[in-house]
mmCIF file of C-alpha atoms in Angstrom:
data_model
loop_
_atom_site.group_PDB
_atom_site.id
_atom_site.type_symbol
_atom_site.label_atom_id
_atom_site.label_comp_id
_atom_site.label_asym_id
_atom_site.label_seq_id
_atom_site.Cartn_x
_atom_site.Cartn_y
_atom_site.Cartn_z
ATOM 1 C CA UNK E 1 22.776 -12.221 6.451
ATOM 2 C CA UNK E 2 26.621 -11.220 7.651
ATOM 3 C CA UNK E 3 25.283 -8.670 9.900
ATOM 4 C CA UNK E 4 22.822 -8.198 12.914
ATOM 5 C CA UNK E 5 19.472 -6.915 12.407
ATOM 6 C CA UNK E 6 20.628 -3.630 14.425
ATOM 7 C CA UNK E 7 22.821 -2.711 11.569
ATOM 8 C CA UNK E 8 22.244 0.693 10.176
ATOM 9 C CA UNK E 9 22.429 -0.408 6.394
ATOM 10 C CA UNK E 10 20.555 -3.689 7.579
ATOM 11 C CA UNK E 11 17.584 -1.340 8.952
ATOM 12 C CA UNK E 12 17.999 1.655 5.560
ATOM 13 C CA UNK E 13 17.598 -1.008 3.480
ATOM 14 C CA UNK E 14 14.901 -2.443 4.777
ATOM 15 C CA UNK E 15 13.274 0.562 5.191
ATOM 16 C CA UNK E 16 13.919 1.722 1.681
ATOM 17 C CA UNK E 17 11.753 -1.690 0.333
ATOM 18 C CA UNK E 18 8.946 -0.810 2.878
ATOM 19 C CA UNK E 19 8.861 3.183 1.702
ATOM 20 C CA UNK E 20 8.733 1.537 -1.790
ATOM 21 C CA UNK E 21 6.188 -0.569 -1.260
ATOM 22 C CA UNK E 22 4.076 2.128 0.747
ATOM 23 C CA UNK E 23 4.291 4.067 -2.716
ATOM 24 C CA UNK E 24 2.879 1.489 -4.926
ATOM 25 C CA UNK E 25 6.060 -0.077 -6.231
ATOM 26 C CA UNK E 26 5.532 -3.596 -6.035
ATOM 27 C CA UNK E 27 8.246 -4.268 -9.081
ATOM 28 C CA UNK E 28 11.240 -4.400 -6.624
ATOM 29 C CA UNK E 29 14.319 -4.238 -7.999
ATOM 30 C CA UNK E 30 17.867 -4.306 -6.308
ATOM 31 C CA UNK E 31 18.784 -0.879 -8.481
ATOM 32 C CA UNK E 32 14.842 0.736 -7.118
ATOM 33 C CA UNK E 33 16.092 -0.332 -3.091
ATOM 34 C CA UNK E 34 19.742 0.860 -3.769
ATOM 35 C CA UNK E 35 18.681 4.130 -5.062
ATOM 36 C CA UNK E 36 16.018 4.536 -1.953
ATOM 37 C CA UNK E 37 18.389 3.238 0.738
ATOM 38 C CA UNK E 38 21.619 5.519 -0.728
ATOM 39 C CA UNK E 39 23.143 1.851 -0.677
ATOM 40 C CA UNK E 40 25.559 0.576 -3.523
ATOM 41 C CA UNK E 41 24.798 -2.804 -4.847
ATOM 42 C CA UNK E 42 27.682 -3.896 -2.824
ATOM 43 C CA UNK E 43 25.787 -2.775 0.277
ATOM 44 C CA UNK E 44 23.379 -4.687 -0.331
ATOM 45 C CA UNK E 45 24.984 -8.092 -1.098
ATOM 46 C CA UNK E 46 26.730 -7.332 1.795
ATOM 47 C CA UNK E 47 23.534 -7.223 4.079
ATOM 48 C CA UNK E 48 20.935 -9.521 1.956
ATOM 49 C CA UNK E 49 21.726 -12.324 -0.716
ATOM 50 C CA UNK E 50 18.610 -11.566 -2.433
ATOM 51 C CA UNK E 51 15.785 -9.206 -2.566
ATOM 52 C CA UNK E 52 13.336 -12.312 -1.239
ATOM 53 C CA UNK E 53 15.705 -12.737 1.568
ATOM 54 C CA UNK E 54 15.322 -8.679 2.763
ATOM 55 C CA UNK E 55 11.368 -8.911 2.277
ATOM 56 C CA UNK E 56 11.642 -12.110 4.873
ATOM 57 C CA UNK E 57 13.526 -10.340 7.280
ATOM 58 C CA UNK E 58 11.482 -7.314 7.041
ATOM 59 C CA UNK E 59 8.751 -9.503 7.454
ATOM 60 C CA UNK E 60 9.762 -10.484 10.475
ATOM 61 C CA UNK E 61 9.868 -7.015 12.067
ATOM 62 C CA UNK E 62 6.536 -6.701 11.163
ATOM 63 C CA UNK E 63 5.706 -10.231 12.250
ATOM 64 C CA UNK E 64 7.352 -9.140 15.686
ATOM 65 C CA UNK E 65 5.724 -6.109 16.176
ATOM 66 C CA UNK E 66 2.498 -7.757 15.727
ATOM 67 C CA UNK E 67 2.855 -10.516 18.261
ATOM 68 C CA UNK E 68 4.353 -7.943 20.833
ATOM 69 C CA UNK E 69 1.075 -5.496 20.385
ATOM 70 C CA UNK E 70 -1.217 -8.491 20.448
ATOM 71 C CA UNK E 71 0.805 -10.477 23.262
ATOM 72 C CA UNK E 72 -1.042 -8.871 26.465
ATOM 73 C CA UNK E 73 -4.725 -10.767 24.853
ATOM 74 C CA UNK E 74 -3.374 -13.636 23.037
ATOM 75 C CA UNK E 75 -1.733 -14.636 26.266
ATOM 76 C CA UNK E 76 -4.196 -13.759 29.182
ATOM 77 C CA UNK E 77 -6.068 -15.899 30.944
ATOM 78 C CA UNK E 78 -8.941 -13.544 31.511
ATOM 79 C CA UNK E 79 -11.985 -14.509 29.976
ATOM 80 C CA UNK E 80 -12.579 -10.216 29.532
ATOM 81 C CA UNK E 81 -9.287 -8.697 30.063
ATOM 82 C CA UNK E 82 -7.859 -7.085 27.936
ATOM 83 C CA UNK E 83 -10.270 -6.208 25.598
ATOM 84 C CA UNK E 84 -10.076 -7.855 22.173
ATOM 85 C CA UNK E 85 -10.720 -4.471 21.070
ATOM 86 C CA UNK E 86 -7.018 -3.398 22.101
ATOM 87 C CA UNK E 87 -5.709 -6.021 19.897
ATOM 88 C CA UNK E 88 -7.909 -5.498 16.717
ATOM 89 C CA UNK E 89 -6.532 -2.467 17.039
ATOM 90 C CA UNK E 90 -2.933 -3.698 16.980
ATOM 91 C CA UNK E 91 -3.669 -5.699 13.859
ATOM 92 C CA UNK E 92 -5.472 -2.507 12.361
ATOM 93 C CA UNK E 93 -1.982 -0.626 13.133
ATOM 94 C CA UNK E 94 0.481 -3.200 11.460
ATOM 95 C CA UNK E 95 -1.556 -3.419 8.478
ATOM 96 C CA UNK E 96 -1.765 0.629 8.290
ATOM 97 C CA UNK E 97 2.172 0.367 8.405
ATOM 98 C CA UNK E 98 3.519 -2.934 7.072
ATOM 99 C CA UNK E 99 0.005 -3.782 5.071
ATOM 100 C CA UNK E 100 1.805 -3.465 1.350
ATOM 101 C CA UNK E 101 4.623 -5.675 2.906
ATOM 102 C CA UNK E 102 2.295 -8.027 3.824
ATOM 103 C CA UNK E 103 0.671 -8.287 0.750
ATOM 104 C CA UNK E 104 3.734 -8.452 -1.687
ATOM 105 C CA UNK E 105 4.754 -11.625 0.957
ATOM 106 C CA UNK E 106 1.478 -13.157 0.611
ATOM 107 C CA UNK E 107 1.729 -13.393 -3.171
ATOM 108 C CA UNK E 108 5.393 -14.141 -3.638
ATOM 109 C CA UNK E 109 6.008 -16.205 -0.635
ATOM 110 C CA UNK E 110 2.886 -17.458 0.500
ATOM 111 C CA UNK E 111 5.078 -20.761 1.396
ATOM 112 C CA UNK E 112 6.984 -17.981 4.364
ATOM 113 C CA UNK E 113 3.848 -15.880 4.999
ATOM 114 C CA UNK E 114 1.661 -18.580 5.863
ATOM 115 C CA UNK E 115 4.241 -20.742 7.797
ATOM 116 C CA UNK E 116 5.421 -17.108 10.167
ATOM 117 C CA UNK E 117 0.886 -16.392 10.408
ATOM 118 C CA UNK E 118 0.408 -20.248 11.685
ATOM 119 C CA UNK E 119 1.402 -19.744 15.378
ATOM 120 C CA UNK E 120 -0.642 -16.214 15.248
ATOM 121 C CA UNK E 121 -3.698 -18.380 14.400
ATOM 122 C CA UNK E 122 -3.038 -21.278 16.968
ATOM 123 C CA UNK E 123 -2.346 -18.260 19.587
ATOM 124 C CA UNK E 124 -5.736 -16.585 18.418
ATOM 125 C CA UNK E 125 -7.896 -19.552 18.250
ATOM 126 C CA UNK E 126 -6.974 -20.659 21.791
ATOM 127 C CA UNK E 127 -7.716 -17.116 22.868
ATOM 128 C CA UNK E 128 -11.313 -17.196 21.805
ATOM 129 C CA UNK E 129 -11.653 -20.440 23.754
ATOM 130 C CA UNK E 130 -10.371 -18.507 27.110
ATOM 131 C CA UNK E 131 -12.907 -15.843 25.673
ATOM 132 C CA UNK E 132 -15.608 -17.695 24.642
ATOM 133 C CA UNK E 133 -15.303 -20.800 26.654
ATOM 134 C CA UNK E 134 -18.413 -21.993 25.249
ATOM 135 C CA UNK E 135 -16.981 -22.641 21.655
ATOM 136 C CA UNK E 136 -15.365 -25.777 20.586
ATOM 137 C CA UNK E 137 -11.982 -26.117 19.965
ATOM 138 C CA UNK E 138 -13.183 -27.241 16.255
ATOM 139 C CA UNK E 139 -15.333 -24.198 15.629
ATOM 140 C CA UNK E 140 -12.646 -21.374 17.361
ATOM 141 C CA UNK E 141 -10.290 -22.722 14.415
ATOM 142 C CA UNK E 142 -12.975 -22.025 11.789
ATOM 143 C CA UNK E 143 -13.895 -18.503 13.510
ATOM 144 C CA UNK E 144 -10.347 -17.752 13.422
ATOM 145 C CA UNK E 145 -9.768 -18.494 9.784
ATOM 146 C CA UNK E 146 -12.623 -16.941 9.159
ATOM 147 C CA UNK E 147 -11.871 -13.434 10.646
ATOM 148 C CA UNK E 148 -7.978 -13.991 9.698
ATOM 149 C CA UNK E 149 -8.788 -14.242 5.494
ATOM 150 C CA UNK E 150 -11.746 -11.914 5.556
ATOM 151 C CA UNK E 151 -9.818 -9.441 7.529
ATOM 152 C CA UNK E 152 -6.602 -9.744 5.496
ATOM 153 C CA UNK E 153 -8.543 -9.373 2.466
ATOM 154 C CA UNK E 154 -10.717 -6.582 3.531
ATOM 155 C CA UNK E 155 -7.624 -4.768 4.562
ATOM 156 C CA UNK E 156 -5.659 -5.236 1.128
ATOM 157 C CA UNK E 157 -8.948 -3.718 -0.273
ATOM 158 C CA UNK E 158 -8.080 -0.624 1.271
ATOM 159 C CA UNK E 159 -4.575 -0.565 1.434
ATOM 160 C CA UNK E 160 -3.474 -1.782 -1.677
ATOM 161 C CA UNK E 161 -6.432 -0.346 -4.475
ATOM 162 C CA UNK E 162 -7.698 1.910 -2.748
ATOM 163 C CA UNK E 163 -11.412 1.730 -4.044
ATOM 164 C CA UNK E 164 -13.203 1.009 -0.692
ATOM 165 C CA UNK E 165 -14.634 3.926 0.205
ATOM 166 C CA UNK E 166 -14.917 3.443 4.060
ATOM 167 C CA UNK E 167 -12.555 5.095 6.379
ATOM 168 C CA UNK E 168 -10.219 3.135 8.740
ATOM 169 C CA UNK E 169 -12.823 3.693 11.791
ATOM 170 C CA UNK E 170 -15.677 2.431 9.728
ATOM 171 C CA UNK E 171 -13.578 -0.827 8.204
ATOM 172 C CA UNK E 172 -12.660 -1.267 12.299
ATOM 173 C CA UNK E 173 -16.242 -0.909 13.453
ATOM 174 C CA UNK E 174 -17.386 -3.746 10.389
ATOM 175 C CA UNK E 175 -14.044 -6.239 11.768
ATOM 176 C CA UNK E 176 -14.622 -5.552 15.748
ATOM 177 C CA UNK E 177 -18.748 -5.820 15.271
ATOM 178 C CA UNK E 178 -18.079 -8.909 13.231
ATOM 179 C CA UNK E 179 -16.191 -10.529 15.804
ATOM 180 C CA UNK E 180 -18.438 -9.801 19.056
ATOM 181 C CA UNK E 181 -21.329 -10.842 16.992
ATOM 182 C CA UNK E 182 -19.630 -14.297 16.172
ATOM 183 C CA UNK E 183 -18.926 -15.015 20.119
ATOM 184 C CA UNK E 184 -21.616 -13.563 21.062
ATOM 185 C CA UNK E 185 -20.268 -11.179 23.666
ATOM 186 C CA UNK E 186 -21.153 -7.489 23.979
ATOM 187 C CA UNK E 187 -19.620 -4.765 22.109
ATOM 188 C CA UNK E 188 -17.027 -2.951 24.534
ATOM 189 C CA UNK E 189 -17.829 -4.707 27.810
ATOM 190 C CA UNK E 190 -17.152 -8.026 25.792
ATOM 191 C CA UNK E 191 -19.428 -9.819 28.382
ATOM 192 C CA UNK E 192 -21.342 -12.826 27.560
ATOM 193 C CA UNK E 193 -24.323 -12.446 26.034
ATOM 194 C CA UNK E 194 -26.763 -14.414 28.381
ATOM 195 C CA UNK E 195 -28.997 -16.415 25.772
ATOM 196 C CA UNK E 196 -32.177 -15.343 25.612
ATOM 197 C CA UNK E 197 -35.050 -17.847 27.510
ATOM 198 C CA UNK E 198 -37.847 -18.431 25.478
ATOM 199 C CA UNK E 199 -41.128 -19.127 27.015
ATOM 200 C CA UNK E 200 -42.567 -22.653 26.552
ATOM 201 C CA UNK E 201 -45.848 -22.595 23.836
ATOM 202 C CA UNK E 202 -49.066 -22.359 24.626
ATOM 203 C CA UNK E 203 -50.664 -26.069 22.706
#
């Protein structure tokens, strides 16, 4: 890249892949992002050296925007503040906007996608043992693999085909239920659920 990312043909360009992408068009082609972005060819050697190289480094404005709308729970040290609901709700957002992106990186560079997601997971699996303080370290990282490939692929369901019929409140209500119920807090307040004490057997 021979430019900052606050170039204007940096940022049309990239934008051009994403409203591509948004519209189906997976088959990305420098002619397809040229004739979206009102970019020359030239242009766009001059801002990317490939097409992989401009879905990385829009990938990393989505990446960004994630972390920053996640940041205020992935970082606190508050067992109940703020709510993991907040930042469910961040992840439901990038996916509404950058969900194609992030789907088109998946399957042609997992080898990027998965090596920019690994200090999202280490951040959220540390979280849920501030959260949850009850959980092993062990069994936060399986929770949080867990919720990070069934939520990824529940989302791509309904982004990408289209053939889930649920609405984006009733696909958040399934994730965000899914996720008290696993550490056992309650929804909204995100208390701890005090276990239940069962009374001894009569013999």
């Amino acid at each position: 890249m021979r430019v900052g990312k606050a170039a204007p043909g940096h940022i049309a360009i990239i934008g051009a892949v994403e409203r591509l992408l948004n519209r189906g068009d997976r088959d990305l082609t420098i002619t397809k992002i040229c004739h979206e972005s009102k970019y020359s060819r030239s242009g766009f050697y001059y801002h990317f050296g490939s097409i992989d190289q401009c879905l990385i480094e829009a990938f990393n404005i989505a990446e960004s925007e994630l972390d920053k709308a996640m940041s205020p729970w992935l970082f606190s040290q508050d067992p109940e503040a703020p709510k993991l609901l907040h930042a469910l709700r961040a992840t439901q957002d990038c996916y509404l906007k950058h969900g194609n992106l992030m789907v088109l990186m998946r399957q042609r560079l997992p080898e990027v996608f998965y090596l920019k997601m690994r200090g999202l997971r280490t951040a959220i699996s540390k979280r849920i043992q501030i959260m949850a303080p009850w959980i092993p370290a062990s069994e936060a990282n399986l929770i949080t693999d867990f919720f990070y490939f069934a939520g990824m692929a529940m989302w791509e369901e309904f982004i990408v085909t289209n053939h889930n019929e649920r609405t984006e409140e009733e696909m958040f209500d399934i994730i965000y239920y899914s996720w008290t119920l696993m550490l056992h807090v309650n929804v909204w307040s995100e208390k701890h659920i005090e276990p239940k004490r069962q009374k001894p057997r009569q013999i």
